[in-house]
PDB file of C-alpha atoms in Angstrom:
ATOM      1  CA  MET A  25     192.675 120.849 102.326  1.00 56.00           C
ATOM      2  CA  LYS A  26     192.020 116.656 102.183  1.00 50.00           C
ATOM      3  CA  GLN A  27     189.840 115.196 100.156  1.00 49.00           C
ATOM      4  CA  SER A  28     189.180 111.134 100.433  1.00 42.00           C
ATOM      5  CA  THR A  29     187.633 111.325  96.687  1.00 43.00           C
ATOM      6  CA  SER A  30     187.660 114.303  93.855  1.00 44.00           C
ATOM      7  CA  ASP A  31     185.014 115.197  91.500  1.00 48.00           C
ATOM      8  CA  THR A  32     185.000 115.937  88.262  1.00 43.00           C
ATOM      9  CA  ALA A  33     184.560 119.882  87.229  1.00 44.00           C
ATOM     10  CA  ALA A  34     181.950 121.245  89.314  1.00 41.00           C
ATOM     11  CA  PRO A  35     179.314 123.421  87.992  1.00 49.00           C
ATOM     12  CA  SER A  36     179.498 126.942  87.530  1.00 70.00           C
ATOM     13  CA  ASP A  37     175.976 127.246  88.735  1.00 80.00           C
ATOM     14  CA  PRO A  38     175.507 127.310  92.844  1.00 80.00           C
ATOM     15  CA  THR A  39     171.962 125.996  92.527  1.00 83.00           C
ATOM     16  CA  ALA A  40     173.290 123.353  90.057  1.00 90.00           C
ATOM     17  CA  MET A  41     175.711 122.112  92.450  1.00 92.00           C
ATOM     18  CA  SER A  42     175.623 118.682  95.206  1.00 94.00           C
ATOM     19  CA  GLY A  43     175.840 119.735  98.301  1.00 93.00           C
ATOM     20  CA  LEU A  44     179.886 117.625  98.154  1.00 96.00           C
ATOM     21  CA  GLN A  45     180.475 119.973  95.211  1.00 95.00           C
ATOM     22  CA  LEU A  46     179.824 123.158  96.483  1.00 92.00           C
ATOM     23  CA  LEU A  47     181.477 122.852  99.701  1.00 93.00           C
ATOM     24  CA  ARG A  48     184.785 121.248  98.046  1.00 95.00           C
ATOM     25  CA  ALA A  49     184.244 123.896  95.570  1.00 91.00           C
ATOM     26  CA  TRP A  50     184.291 126.674  98.660  1.00 89.00           C
ATOM     27  CA  ALA A  51     187.298 124.911  99.886  1.00 91.00           C
ATOM     28  CA  ASP A  52     188.917 124.943  96.780  1.00 90.00           C
ATOM     29  CA  ASN A  53     189.013 128.572  96.914  1.00 87.00           C
ATOM     30  CA  PRO A  54     187.922 129.511 100.494  1.00 80.00           C
ATOM     31  CA  ASP A  55     188.884 133.127  99.976  1.00 80.00           C
ATOM     32  CA  ASP A  56     186.752 133.980  97.402  1.00 77.00           C
ATOM     33  CA  GLY A  57     185.352 136.792  98.753  1.00 76.00           C
ATOM     34  CA  ARG A  58     181.443 135.890  99.218  1.00 75.00           C
ATOM     35  CA  PRO A  59     179.999 136.994 103.059  1.00 74.00           C
ATOM     36  CA  SER A  60     179.375 134.342 105.127  1.00 86.00           C
ATOM     37  CA  ILE A  61     179.956 132.950 108.698  1.00 90.00           C
ATOM     38  CA  GLY A  62     183.311 131.573 107.737  1.00 90.00           C
ATOM     39  CA  ARG A  63     184.592 134.597 106.272  1.00 90.00           C
ATOM     40  CA  LEU A  64     183.471 136.594 109.303  1.00 92.00           C
ATOM     41  CA  LEU A  65     185.375 134.139 111.807  1.00 94.00           C
ATOM     42  CA  GLY A  66     188.166 132.903 109.777  1.00 93.00           C
ATOM     43  CA  MET A  67     186.575 129.107 108.931  1.00 94.00           C
ATOM     44  CA  ARG A  68     189.442 127.221 107.165  1.00 94.00           C
ATOM     45  CA  PRO A  69     188.240 124.226 105.302  1.00 95.00           C
ATOM     46  CA  VAL A  70     190.626 120.547 106.498  1.00 96.00           C
ATOM     47  CA  ARG A  71     188.254 118.047 104.964  1.00 97.00           C
ATOM     48  CA  VAL A  72     185.243 117.299 102.887  1.00 97.00           C
ATOM     49  CA  ASP A  73     183.839 114.187 102.163  1.00 97.00           C
ATOM     50  CA  GLU A  74     180.321 112.526 101.881  1.00 97.00           C
ATOM     51  CA  GLY A  75     178.810 112.724 105.493  1.00 96.00           C
ATOM     52  CA  SER A  76     181.669 114.718 107.099  1.00 97.00           C
ATOM     53  CA  VAL A  77     183.527 117.726 107.490  1.00 97.00           C
ATOM     54  CA  SER A  78     186.482 119.470 108.634  1.00 97.00           C
ATOM     55  CA  PHE A  79     186.815 123.183 109.402  1.00 97.00           C
ATOM     56  CA  ALA A  80     189.505 124.974 111.155  1.00 97.00           C
ATOM     57  CA  VAL A  81     189.576 128.712 113.049  1.00 96.00           C
ATOM     58  CA  THR A  82     191.960 130.381 115.472  1.00 95.00           C
ATOM     59  CA  PRO A  83     190.299 132.459 118.140  1.00 93.00           C
ATOM     60  CA  GLN A  84     190.929 136.221 117.818  1.00 92.00           C
ATOM     61  CA  PRO A  85     191.059 138.800 120.803  1.00 93.00           C
ATOM     62  CA  ASP A  86     187.280 140.146 119.568  1.00 94.00           C
ATOM     63  CA  PHE A  87     185.696 136.334 120.269  1.00 95.00           C
ATOM     64  CA  ALA A  88     186.429 137.004 124.048  1.00 94.00           C
ATOM     65  CA  ASN A  89     183.722 137.117 126.251  1.00 94.00           C
ATOM     66  CA  PRO A  90     183.366 139.208 129.706  1.00 94.00           C
ATOM     67  CA  LEU A  91     186.039 136.272 131.778  1.00 93.00           C
ATOM     68  CA  GLY A  92     188.324 136.859 128.345  1.00 93.00           C
ATOM     69  CA  THR A  93     188.116 133.729 127.371  1.00 93.00           C
ATOM     70  CA  VAL A  94     187.157 132.312 123.823  1.00 93.00           C
ATOM     71  CA  HIS A  95     182.897 132.826 123.981  1.00 94.00           C
ATOM     72  CA  GLY A  96     180.897 129.374 123.505  1.00 92.00           C
ATOM     73  CA  GLY A  97     178.940 130.871 120.595  1.00 93.00           C
ATOM     74  CA  ILE A  98     182.223 130.864 118.630  1.00 94.00           C
ATOM     75  CA  CYS A  99     181.944 127.029 119.361  1.00 92.00           C
ATOM     76  CA  ALA A 100     178.826 126.342 119.066  1.00 92.00           C
ATOM     77  CA  THR A 101     179.171 128.633 115.692  1.00 94.00           C
ATOM     78  CA  LEU A 102     181.360 126.287 114.686  1.00 94.00           C
ATOM     79  CA  LEU A 103     180.063 123.020 115.459  1.00 92.00           C
ATOM     80  CA  ASP A 104     176.725 124.330 113.812  1.00 93.00           C
ATOM     81  CA  SER A 105     178.640 125.246 110.528  1.00 94.00           C
ATOM     82  CA  VAL A 106     180.442 121.879 110.233  1.00 95.00           C
ATOM     83  CA  MET A 107     177.369 119.310 111.615  1.00 93.00           C
ATOM     84  CA  GLY A 108     175.523 121.563 108.927  1.00 93.00           C
ATOM     85  CA  CYS A 109     177.961 121.398 106.330  1.00 94.00           C
ATOM     86  CA  ALA A 110     178.208 117.419 106.997  1.00 95.00           C
ATOM     87  CA  VAL A 111     174.386 117.002 106.324  1.00 93.00           C
ATOM     88  CA  HIS A 112     174.774 119.252 103.313  1.00 93.00           C
ATOM     89  CA  THR A 113     177.419 117.125 101.639  1.00 96.00           C
ATOM     90  CA  THR A 114     174.664 114.644 101.258  1.00 94.00           C
ATOM     91  CA  LEU A 115     172.593 116.591  99.392  1.00 92.00           C
ATOM     92  CA  GLY A 116     171.700 116.662  95.587  1.00 92.00           C
ATOM     93  CA  PRO A 117     170.738 120.009  93.762  1.00 91.00           C
ATOM     94  CA  GLY A 118     168.502 122.103  94.837  1.00 85.00           C
ATOM     95  CA  ILE A 119     167.882 121.040  98.425  1.00 88.00           C
ATOM     96  CA  GLY A 120     169.023 122.872 101.432  1.00 85.00           C
ATOM     97  CA  TYR A 121     168.703 122.606 105.332  1.00 87.00           C
ATOM     98  CA  GLY A 122     168.104 124.630 108.236  1.00 87.00           C
ATOM     99  CA  THR A 123     169.389 123.702 111.851  1.00 87.00           C
ATOM    100  CA  LEU A 124     166.482 122.795 114.376  1.00 86.00           C
ATOM    101  CA  GLU A 125     168.400 121.794 117.441  1.00 86.00           C
ATOM    102  CA  LEU A 126     171.868 122.380 118.601  1.00 87.00           C
ATOM    103  CA  LYS A 127     173.091 120.640 121.766  1.00 84.00           C
ATOM    104  CA  VAL A 128     176.251 121.241 123.077  1.00 87.00           C
ATOM    105  CA  ASN A 129     178.143 120.373 126.053  1.00 84.00           C
ATOM    106  CA  TYR A 130     181.596 122.601 127.163  1.00 86.00           C
ATOM    107  CA  VAL A 131     184.391 120.341 128.603  1.00 86.00           C
ATOM    108  CA  ARG A 132     186.963 123.267 129.026  1.00 87.00           C
ATOM    109  CA  THR A 133     187.067 126.691 128.067  1.00 89.00           C
ATOM    110  CA  VAL A 134     189.043 128.141 124.923  1.00 90.00           C
ATOM    111  CA  PRO A 135     191.576 131.114 125.892  1.00 90.00           C
ATOM    112  CA  THR A 136     192.377 133.530 122.881  1.00 90.00           C
ATOM    113  CA  ASP A 137     195.756 132.820 122.493  1.00 87.00           C
ATOM    114  CA  GLY A 138     195.117 132.374 118.701  1.00 85.00           C
ATOM    115  CA  VAL A 139     195.814 128.408 119.677  1.00 89.00           C
ATOM    116  CA  ARG A 140     194.101 126.567 116.198  1.00 95.00           C
ATOM    117  CA  LEU A 141     190.508 125.042 117.244  1.00 95.00           C
ATOM    118  CA  THR A 142     189.895 122.060 114.523  1.00 96.00           C
ATOM    119  CA  ALA A 143     185.880 120.878 114.409  1.00 95.00           C
ATOM    120  CA  THR A 144     184.541 117.975 112.924  1.00 95.00           C
ATOM    121  CA  GLY A 145     181.026 116.868 111.452  1.00 94.00           C
ATOM    122  CA  ARG A 146     179.743 113.701 110.955  1.00 93.00           C
ATOM    123  CA  VAL A 147     176.410 112.666 109.805  1.00 94.00           C
ATOM    124  CA  ILE A 148     174.704 110.079 112.110  1.00 90.00           C
ATOM    125  CA  HIS A 149     171.264 109.929 110.337  1.00 88.00           C
ATOM    126  CA  ALA A 150     170.269 110.926 106.764  1.00 88.00           C
ATOM    127  CA  GLY A 151     166.544 111.035 106.955  1.00 85.00           C
ATOM    128  CA  ARG A 152     164.067 111.957 104.355  1.00 82.00           C
ATOM    129  CA  GLN A 153     163.397 115.033 105.517  1.00 85.00           C
ATOM    130  CA  VAL A 154     165.674 115.413 108.671  1.00 86.00           C
ATOM    131  CA  ALA A 155     168.956 114.607 109.333  1.00 88.00           C
ATOM    132  CA  THR A 156     170.815 114.393 112.192  1.00 88.00           C
ATOM    133  CA  ALA A 157     174.679 114.601 113.024  1.00 90.00           C
ATOM    134  CA  GLU A 158     177.418 114.792 116.066  1.00 90.00           C
ATOM    135  CA  GLY A 159     180.662 117.159 116.042  1.00 91.00           C
ATOM    136  CA  ARG A 160     183.179 117.134 117.975  1.00 91.00           C
ATOM    137  CA  VAL A 161     185.802 120.496 118.641  1.00 92.00           C
ATOM    138  CA  GLU A 162     189.361 119.994 119.692  1.00 92.00           C
ATOM    139  CA  ASP A 163     192.393 122.541 120.319  1.00 91.00           C
ATOM    140  CA  GLU A 164     195.640 121.604 118.904  1.00 91.00           C
ATOM    141  CA  ARG A 165     196.784 119.344 121.406  1.00 91.00           C
ATOM    142  CA  GLY A 166     193.975 117.371 120.637  1.00 90.00           C
ATOM    143  CA  ARG A 167     192.009 118.312 123.681  1.00 89.00           C
ATOM    144  CA  PRO A 168     188.178 117.981 123.147  1.00 88.00           C
ATOM    145  CA  ILE A 169     186.519 121.184 123.946  1.00 87.00           C
ATOM    146  CA  GLU A 170     183.150 119.448 124.142  1.00 73.00           C
ATOM    147  CA  ALA A 171     181.914 116.047 125.132  1.00 60.00           C
ATOM    148  CA  TRP A 172     182.292 113.874 122.379  1.00 50.00           C
ATOM    149  CA  PRO A 173     181.048 110.797 121.472  1.00 48.00           C
ATOM    150  CA  SER A 174     178.812 109.645 124.569  1.00 46.00           C
ATOM    151  CA  ALA A 175     174.956 110.578 124.957  1.00 46.00           C
ATOM    152  CA  ARG A 176     176.125 114.016 126.005  1.00 49.00           C
ATOM    153  CA  ALA A 177     177.807 114.548 122.268  1.00 53.00           C
ATOM    154  CA  SER A 178     177.155 118.072 120.405  1.00 63.00           C
ATOM    155  CA  ARG A 179     174.428 117.128 117.860  1.00 69.00           C
ATOM    156  CA  ILE A 180     172.247 118.833 115.099  1.00 66.00           C
ATOM    157  CA  SER A 181     169.616 117.960 113.700  1.00 72.00           C
ATOM    158  CA  CYS A 182     168.861 119.459 110.811  1.00 69.00           C
ATOM    159  CA  VAL A 183     165.336 119.593 107.864  1.00 69.00           C
ATOM    160  CA  ARG A 184     165.825 118.641 104.962  1.00 64.00           C
ATOM    161  CA  ARG A 185     163.931 121.305 101.883  1.00 59.00           C
ATOM    162  CA  GLU A 186     163.395 121.786  98.195  1.00 58.00           C
ATOM    163  CA  ARG A 187     164.411 125.001  96.903  1.00 58.00           C
ATOM    164  CA  ASN A 188     161.500 127.597  97.175  1.00 52.00           C
ATOM    165  CA  ARG A 189     159.308 125.412  99.294  1.00 51.00           C
ATOM    166  CA  PRO A 190     158.736 126.659 102.934  1.00 46.00           C
ATOM    167  CA  ILE A 191     160.391 124.698 105.687  1.00 45.00           C
ATOM    168  CA  PRO A 192     158.269 122.293 107.140  1.00 44.00           C
ATOM    169  CA  VAL A 193     157.377 122.567 110.656  1.00 42.00           C
ATOM    170  CA  VAL A 194     158.850 120.175 113.318  1.00 42.00           C
ATOM    171  CA  ILE A 195     156.809 118.941 116.309  1.00 40.00           C
ATOM    172  CA  THR A 196     158.676 117.458 119.301  1.00 41.00           C
ATOM    173  CA  ASP A 197     157.555 116.184 122.433  1.00 40.00           C
ATOM    174  CA  HIS A 198     160.662 116.608 124.538  1.00 41.00           C
ATOM    175  CA  ALA A 199     158.864 114.565 127.781  1.00 42.00           C
ATOM    176  CA  ARG A 200     159.497 111.803 126.078  1.00 42.00           C
ATOM    177  CA  ASP A 201     163.067 110.538 125.980  1.00 45.00           C
ATOM    178  CA  GLY A 202     164.305 107.418 124.007  1.00 47.00           C
ATOM    179  CA  GLY A 203     167.157 106.663 126.454  1.00 48.00           C
ATOM    180  CA  ASP A 204     169.538 108.582 123.881  1.00 45.00           C
ATOM    181  CA  GLY A 205     169.362 111.859 125.420  1.00 46.00           C
ATOM    182  CA  TYR A 206     166.946 112.857 122.358  1.00 44.00           C
ATOM    183  CA  PRO A 207     163.130 112.324 121.957  1.00 46.00           C
ATOM    184  CA  SER A 208     161.073 110.078 120.671  1.00 45.00           C
ATOM    185  CA  ASP A 209     158.397 111.512 119.450  1.00 45.00           C
ATOM    186  CA  THR A 210     159.094 113.590 116.454  1.00 45.00           C
ATOM    187  CA  ARG A 211     156.813 114.837 113.878  1.00 44.00           C
ATOM    188  CA  ILE A 212     157.219 116.468 110.733  1.00 44.00           C
ATOM    189  CA  LEU A 213     153.851 118.536 109.180  1.00 38.00           C
TER     190      LEU A 213
END
């Protein structure tokens, strides 16, 4: 796994770790045995930097949809993971996040023949309460599985929250598009 910077030894208490420390600790020991969606799907860390992460997964026959290609939910889950974790790398200890919205535009199907997929998530805006990231999934030949970068990019919005505090309600007026495919009127209550 590649890192652009190295951290000093991270604390052993995950609640005392920043998001970047926590993800780098997982990247150093991805087979730690803790239940997670990454373990379930066989995700492997490729790169963990502040504001950007990459994970890889090799599709299995069990990932197939009724037509025999990889179910779109696998790529969506991979994108949700890398984009959410990219946001997580920007958060301090005790601060969590949750996905508010996930948008994916596929451009090709993926076979279940064991071709490795690599997804990269990158933070494009980290506000005080809401962060937005974009992501891309590519096959081993560098071909995109979904559209990026463009106004139709795969994107995620996450809400930041402190531990033991309720997640705020987000109200979005989808009828008011800001020209980039995202609503111009989003309020946090």
